[in-house]
Coordinates of C-alpha atoms and ligand atoms in Angstrom, one line a residue:
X1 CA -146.1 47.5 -2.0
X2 CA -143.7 49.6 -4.4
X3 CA -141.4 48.2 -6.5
X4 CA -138.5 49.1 -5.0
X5 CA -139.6 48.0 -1.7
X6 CA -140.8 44.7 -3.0
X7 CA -137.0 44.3 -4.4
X8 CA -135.5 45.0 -1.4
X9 CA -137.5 42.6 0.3
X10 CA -136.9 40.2 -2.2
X11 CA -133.3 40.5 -1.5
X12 CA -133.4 40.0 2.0
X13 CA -135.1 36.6 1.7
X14 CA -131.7 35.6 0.8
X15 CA -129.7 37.3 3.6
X16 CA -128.4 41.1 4.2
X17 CA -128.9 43.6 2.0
X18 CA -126.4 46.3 0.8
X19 CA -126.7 49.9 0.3
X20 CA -124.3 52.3 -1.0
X21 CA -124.5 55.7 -0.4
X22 CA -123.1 58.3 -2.5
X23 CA -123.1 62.1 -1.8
X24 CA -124.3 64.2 -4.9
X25 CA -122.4 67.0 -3.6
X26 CA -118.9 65.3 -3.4
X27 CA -119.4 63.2 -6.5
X28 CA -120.1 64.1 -9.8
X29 CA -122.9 61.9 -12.1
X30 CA -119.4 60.1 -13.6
X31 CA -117.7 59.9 -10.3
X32 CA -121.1 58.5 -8.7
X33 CA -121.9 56.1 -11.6
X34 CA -118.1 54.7 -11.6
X35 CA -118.2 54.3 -8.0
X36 CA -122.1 52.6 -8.1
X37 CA -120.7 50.4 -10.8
X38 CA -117.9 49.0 -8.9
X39 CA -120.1 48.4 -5.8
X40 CA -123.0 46.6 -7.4
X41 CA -120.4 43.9 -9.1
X42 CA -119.2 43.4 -6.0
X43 CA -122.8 42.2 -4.7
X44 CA -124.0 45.7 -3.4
X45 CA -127.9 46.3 -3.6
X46 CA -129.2 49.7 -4.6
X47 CA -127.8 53.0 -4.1
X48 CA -128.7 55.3 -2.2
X49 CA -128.0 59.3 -2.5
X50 CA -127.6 61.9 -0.3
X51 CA -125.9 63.0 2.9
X52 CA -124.7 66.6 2.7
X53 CA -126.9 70.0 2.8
X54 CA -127.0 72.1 -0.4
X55 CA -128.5 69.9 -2.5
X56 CA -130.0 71.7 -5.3
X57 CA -132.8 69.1 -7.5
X58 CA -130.5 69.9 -10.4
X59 CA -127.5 68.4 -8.8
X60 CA -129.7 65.7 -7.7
X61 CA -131.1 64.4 -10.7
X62 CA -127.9 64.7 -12.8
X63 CA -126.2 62.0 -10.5
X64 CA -129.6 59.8 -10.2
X65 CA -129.7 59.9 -14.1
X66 CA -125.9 59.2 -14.5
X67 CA -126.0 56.2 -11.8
X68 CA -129.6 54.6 -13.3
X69 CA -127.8 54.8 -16.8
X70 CA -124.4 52.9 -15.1
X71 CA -126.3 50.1 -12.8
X72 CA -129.5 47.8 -13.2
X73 CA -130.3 48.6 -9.1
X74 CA -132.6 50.8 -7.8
X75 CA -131.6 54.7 -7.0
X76 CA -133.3 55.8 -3.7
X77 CA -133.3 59.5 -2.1
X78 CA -131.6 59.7 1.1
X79 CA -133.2 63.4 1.4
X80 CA -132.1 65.9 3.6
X81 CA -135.1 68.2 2.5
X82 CA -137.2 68.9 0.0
X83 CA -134.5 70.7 -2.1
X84 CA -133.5 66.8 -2.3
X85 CA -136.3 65.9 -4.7
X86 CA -135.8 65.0 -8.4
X87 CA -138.1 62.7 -10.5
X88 CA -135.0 61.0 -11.7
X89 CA -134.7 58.6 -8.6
X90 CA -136.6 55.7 -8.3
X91 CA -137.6 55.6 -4.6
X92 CA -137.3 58.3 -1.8
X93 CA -137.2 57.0 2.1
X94 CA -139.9 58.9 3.3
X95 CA -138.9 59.5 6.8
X96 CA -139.2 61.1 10.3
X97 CA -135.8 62.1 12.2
X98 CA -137.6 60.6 15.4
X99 CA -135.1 61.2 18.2
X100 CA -134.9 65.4 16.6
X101 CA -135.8 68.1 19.2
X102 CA -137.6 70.1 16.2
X103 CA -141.1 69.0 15.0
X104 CA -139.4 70.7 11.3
X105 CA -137.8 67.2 11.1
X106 CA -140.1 64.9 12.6
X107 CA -143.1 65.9 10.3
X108 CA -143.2 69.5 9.3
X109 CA -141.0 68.9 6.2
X110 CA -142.5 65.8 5.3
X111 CA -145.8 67.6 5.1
X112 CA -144.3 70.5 2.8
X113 CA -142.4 67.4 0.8
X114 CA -145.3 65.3 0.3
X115 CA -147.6 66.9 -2.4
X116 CA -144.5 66.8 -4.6
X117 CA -143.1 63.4 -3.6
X118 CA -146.6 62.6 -5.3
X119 CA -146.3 64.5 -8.3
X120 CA -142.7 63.7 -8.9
X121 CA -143.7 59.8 -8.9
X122 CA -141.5 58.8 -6.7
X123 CA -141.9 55.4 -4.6
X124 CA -142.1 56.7 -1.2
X125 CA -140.6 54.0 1.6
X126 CA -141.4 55.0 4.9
X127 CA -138.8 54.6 7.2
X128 CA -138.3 55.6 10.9
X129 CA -135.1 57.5 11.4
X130 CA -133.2 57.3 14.9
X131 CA -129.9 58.7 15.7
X132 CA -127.2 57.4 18.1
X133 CA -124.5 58.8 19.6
X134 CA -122.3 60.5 18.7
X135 CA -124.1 61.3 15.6
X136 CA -121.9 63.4 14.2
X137 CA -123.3 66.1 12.1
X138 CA -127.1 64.5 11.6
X139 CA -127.1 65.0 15.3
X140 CA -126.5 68.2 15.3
X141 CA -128.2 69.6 11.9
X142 CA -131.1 67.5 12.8
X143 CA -131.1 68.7 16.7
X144 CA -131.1 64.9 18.2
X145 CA -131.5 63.8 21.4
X146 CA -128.9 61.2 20.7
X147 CA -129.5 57.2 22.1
X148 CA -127.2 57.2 24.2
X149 CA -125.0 53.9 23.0
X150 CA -125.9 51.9 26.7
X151 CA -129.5 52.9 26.6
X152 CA -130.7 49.6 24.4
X153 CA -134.4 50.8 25.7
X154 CA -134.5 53.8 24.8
X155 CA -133.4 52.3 21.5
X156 CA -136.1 50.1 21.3
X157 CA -139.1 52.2 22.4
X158 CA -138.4 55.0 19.0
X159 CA -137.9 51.3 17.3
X160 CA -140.8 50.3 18.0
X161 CA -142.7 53.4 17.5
X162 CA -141.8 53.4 14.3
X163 CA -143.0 49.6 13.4
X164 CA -146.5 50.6 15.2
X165 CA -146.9 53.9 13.3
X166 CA -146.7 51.9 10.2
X167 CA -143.2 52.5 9.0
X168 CA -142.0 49.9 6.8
X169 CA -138.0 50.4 7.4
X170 CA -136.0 51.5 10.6
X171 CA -132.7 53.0 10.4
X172 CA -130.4 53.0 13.3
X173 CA -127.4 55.7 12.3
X174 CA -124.4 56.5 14.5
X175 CA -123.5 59.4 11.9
X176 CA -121.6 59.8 8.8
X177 CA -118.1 59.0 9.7
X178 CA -118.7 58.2 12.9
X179 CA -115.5 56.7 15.0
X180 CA -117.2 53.2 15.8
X181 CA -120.2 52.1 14.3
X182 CA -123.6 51.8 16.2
X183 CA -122.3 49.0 19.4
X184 CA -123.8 45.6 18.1
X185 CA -125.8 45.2 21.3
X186 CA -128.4 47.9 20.4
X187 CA -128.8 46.0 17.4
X188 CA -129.4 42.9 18.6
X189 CA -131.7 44.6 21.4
X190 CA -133.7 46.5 18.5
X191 CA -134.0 44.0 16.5
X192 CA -135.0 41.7 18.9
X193 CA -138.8 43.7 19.4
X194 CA -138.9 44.5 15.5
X195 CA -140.4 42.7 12.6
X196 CA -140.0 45.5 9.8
X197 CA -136.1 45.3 8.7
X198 CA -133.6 47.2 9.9
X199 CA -131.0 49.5 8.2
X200 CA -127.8 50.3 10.2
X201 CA -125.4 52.8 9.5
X202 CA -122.7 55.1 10.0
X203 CA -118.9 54.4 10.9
X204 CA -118.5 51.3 8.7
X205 CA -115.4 50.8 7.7
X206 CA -114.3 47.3 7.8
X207 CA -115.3 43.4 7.3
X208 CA -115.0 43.1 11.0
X209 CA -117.3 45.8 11.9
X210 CA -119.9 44.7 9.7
X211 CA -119.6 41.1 10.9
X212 CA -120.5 42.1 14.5
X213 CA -123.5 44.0 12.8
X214 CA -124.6 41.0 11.2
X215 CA -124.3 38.9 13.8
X216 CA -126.4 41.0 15.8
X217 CA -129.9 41.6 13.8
X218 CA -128.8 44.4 11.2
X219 CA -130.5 43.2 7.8
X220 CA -129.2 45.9 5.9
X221 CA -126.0 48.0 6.0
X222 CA -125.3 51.9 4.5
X223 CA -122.2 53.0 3.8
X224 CA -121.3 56.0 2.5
X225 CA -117.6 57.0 4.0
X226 CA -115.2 54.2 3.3
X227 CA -116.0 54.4 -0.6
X228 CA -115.4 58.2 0.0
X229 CA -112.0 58.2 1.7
X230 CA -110.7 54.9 -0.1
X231 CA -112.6 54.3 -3.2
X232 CA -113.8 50.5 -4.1
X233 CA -110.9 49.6 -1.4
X234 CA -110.0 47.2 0.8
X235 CA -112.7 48.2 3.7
X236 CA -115.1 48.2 1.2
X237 CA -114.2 44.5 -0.5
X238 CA -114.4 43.0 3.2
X239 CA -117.8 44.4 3.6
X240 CA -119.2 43.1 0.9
X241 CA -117.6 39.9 1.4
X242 CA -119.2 39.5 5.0
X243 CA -122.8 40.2 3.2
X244 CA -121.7 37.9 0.4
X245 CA -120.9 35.2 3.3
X246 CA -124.7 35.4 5.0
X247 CA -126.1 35.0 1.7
X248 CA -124.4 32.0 1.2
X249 CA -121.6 32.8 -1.1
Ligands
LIG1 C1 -124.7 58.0 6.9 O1 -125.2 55.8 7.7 C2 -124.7 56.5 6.6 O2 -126.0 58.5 6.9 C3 -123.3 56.1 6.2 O3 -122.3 56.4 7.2 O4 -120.6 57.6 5.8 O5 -120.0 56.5 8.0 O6 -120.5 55.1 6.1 P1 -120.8 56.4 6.7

């Protein structure tokens, strides 16, 4: 197991796990190491970058080298392609967009990423991707089927998939910025046939709506938007403070 894989599971032997995710595009490498900063004193985990198109490797490895130089955590690609790549990171999730219509993002890209993954050193953590609705613009860049937010099955069979292919992470995502996180009884339905962890994310934005996460299965939570629109804020502070709790202070 890599390194960075074998910290996060270290971390989740004492309860949820963290993960802040900061756009390269919308913050620059002092913006993104101010705002990792703040979030790892406050008990996030690692960071993780990405979540806009346009990424250029340049861009990219500027912000991983300003974050690594800011916090002690680990810096993991969140790629949207392989224009995403730079040696700088630590980890990249190496994943497949399951629920997409276009083979390009269930394994086409992967296969024109992976030589260089390789080269560039990076940890690779596999990790089966799955959309919900409404899935904002994921859904439609990536051409999802969505899960439909009532269809816990559906949920479970891509979940499951994953696990049985050998991916080592799942990630359930309602979108960036979604309106309402992904509804707590998928979670608890998915994680009720899994036995890798599972990442939820997407429409975040308060203590309450990660409680209701927590208390049904998700094991790690992303959040990308509420550090965006309010800084190290209030929604942000509650957050952590619910992952804080499960940990046992
Ligand atoms: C997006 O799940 C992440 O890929 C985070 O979503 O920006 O809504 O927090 P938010």
């Amino acid at each position: 197991m890599g390194r960075v894989r074998a910290y996060l599971q270290e971390r989740l032997s004492h309860g949820p796990v963290h993960l802040t995710l900061i756009d390269p595009e919308k913050s620059d490498p002092s913006e993104a190491a101010r705002t990792a900063r703040s979030a790892v004193e406050l008990g996030s985990d690692a960071v993780m970058l990405g979540g806009s198109t346009g990424i250029t490797p340049g861009r990219m490895g500027a912000v991983a080298r300003g974050v690594k130089a800011a916090v002690p955590v680990p810096v993991i690609i969140f790629p949207e392609g392989p224009e995403s790549l730079a040696g700088e990171a630590d980890a990249i999730y190496f994943m497949s967009l399951l629920n997409s219509r276009d083979p390009d993002w269930v394994i086409r890209t992967q296969a024109r990423a992976a030589l260089a993954v390789r080269q560039l050193g990076l940890e690779p953590i596999s990790l089966g991707y799955i959309v919900v609705a409404p899935g904002m613009r994921v859904g439609e860049v990536g051409q999802v089927d969505p899960v439909r937010r009532d269809d816990p099955a559906t949920a479970q069979g891509y979940a499951l998939a994953a696990e049985l292919l050998g991916m080592s992470l799942v990630y359930l995502e309602a979108g960036s910025g979604a309106p309402e996180p992904v509804p707590p009884e998928l979670v608890r339905a998915v994680r009720s046939v899994l036995t890798v962890p599972l990442i939820v994310g997407g429409g975040i934005r308060t203590g309450i709506d990660a409680r209701r996460l927590l208390d049904a299965g998700a094991q790690l939570l992303v959040t990308g938007t509420v550090t965006e629109e309010e800084g190290i804020g209030p929604g942000f502070q509650e957050i952590l403070k619910e992952v804080r709790t499960d940990r046992g202070g």
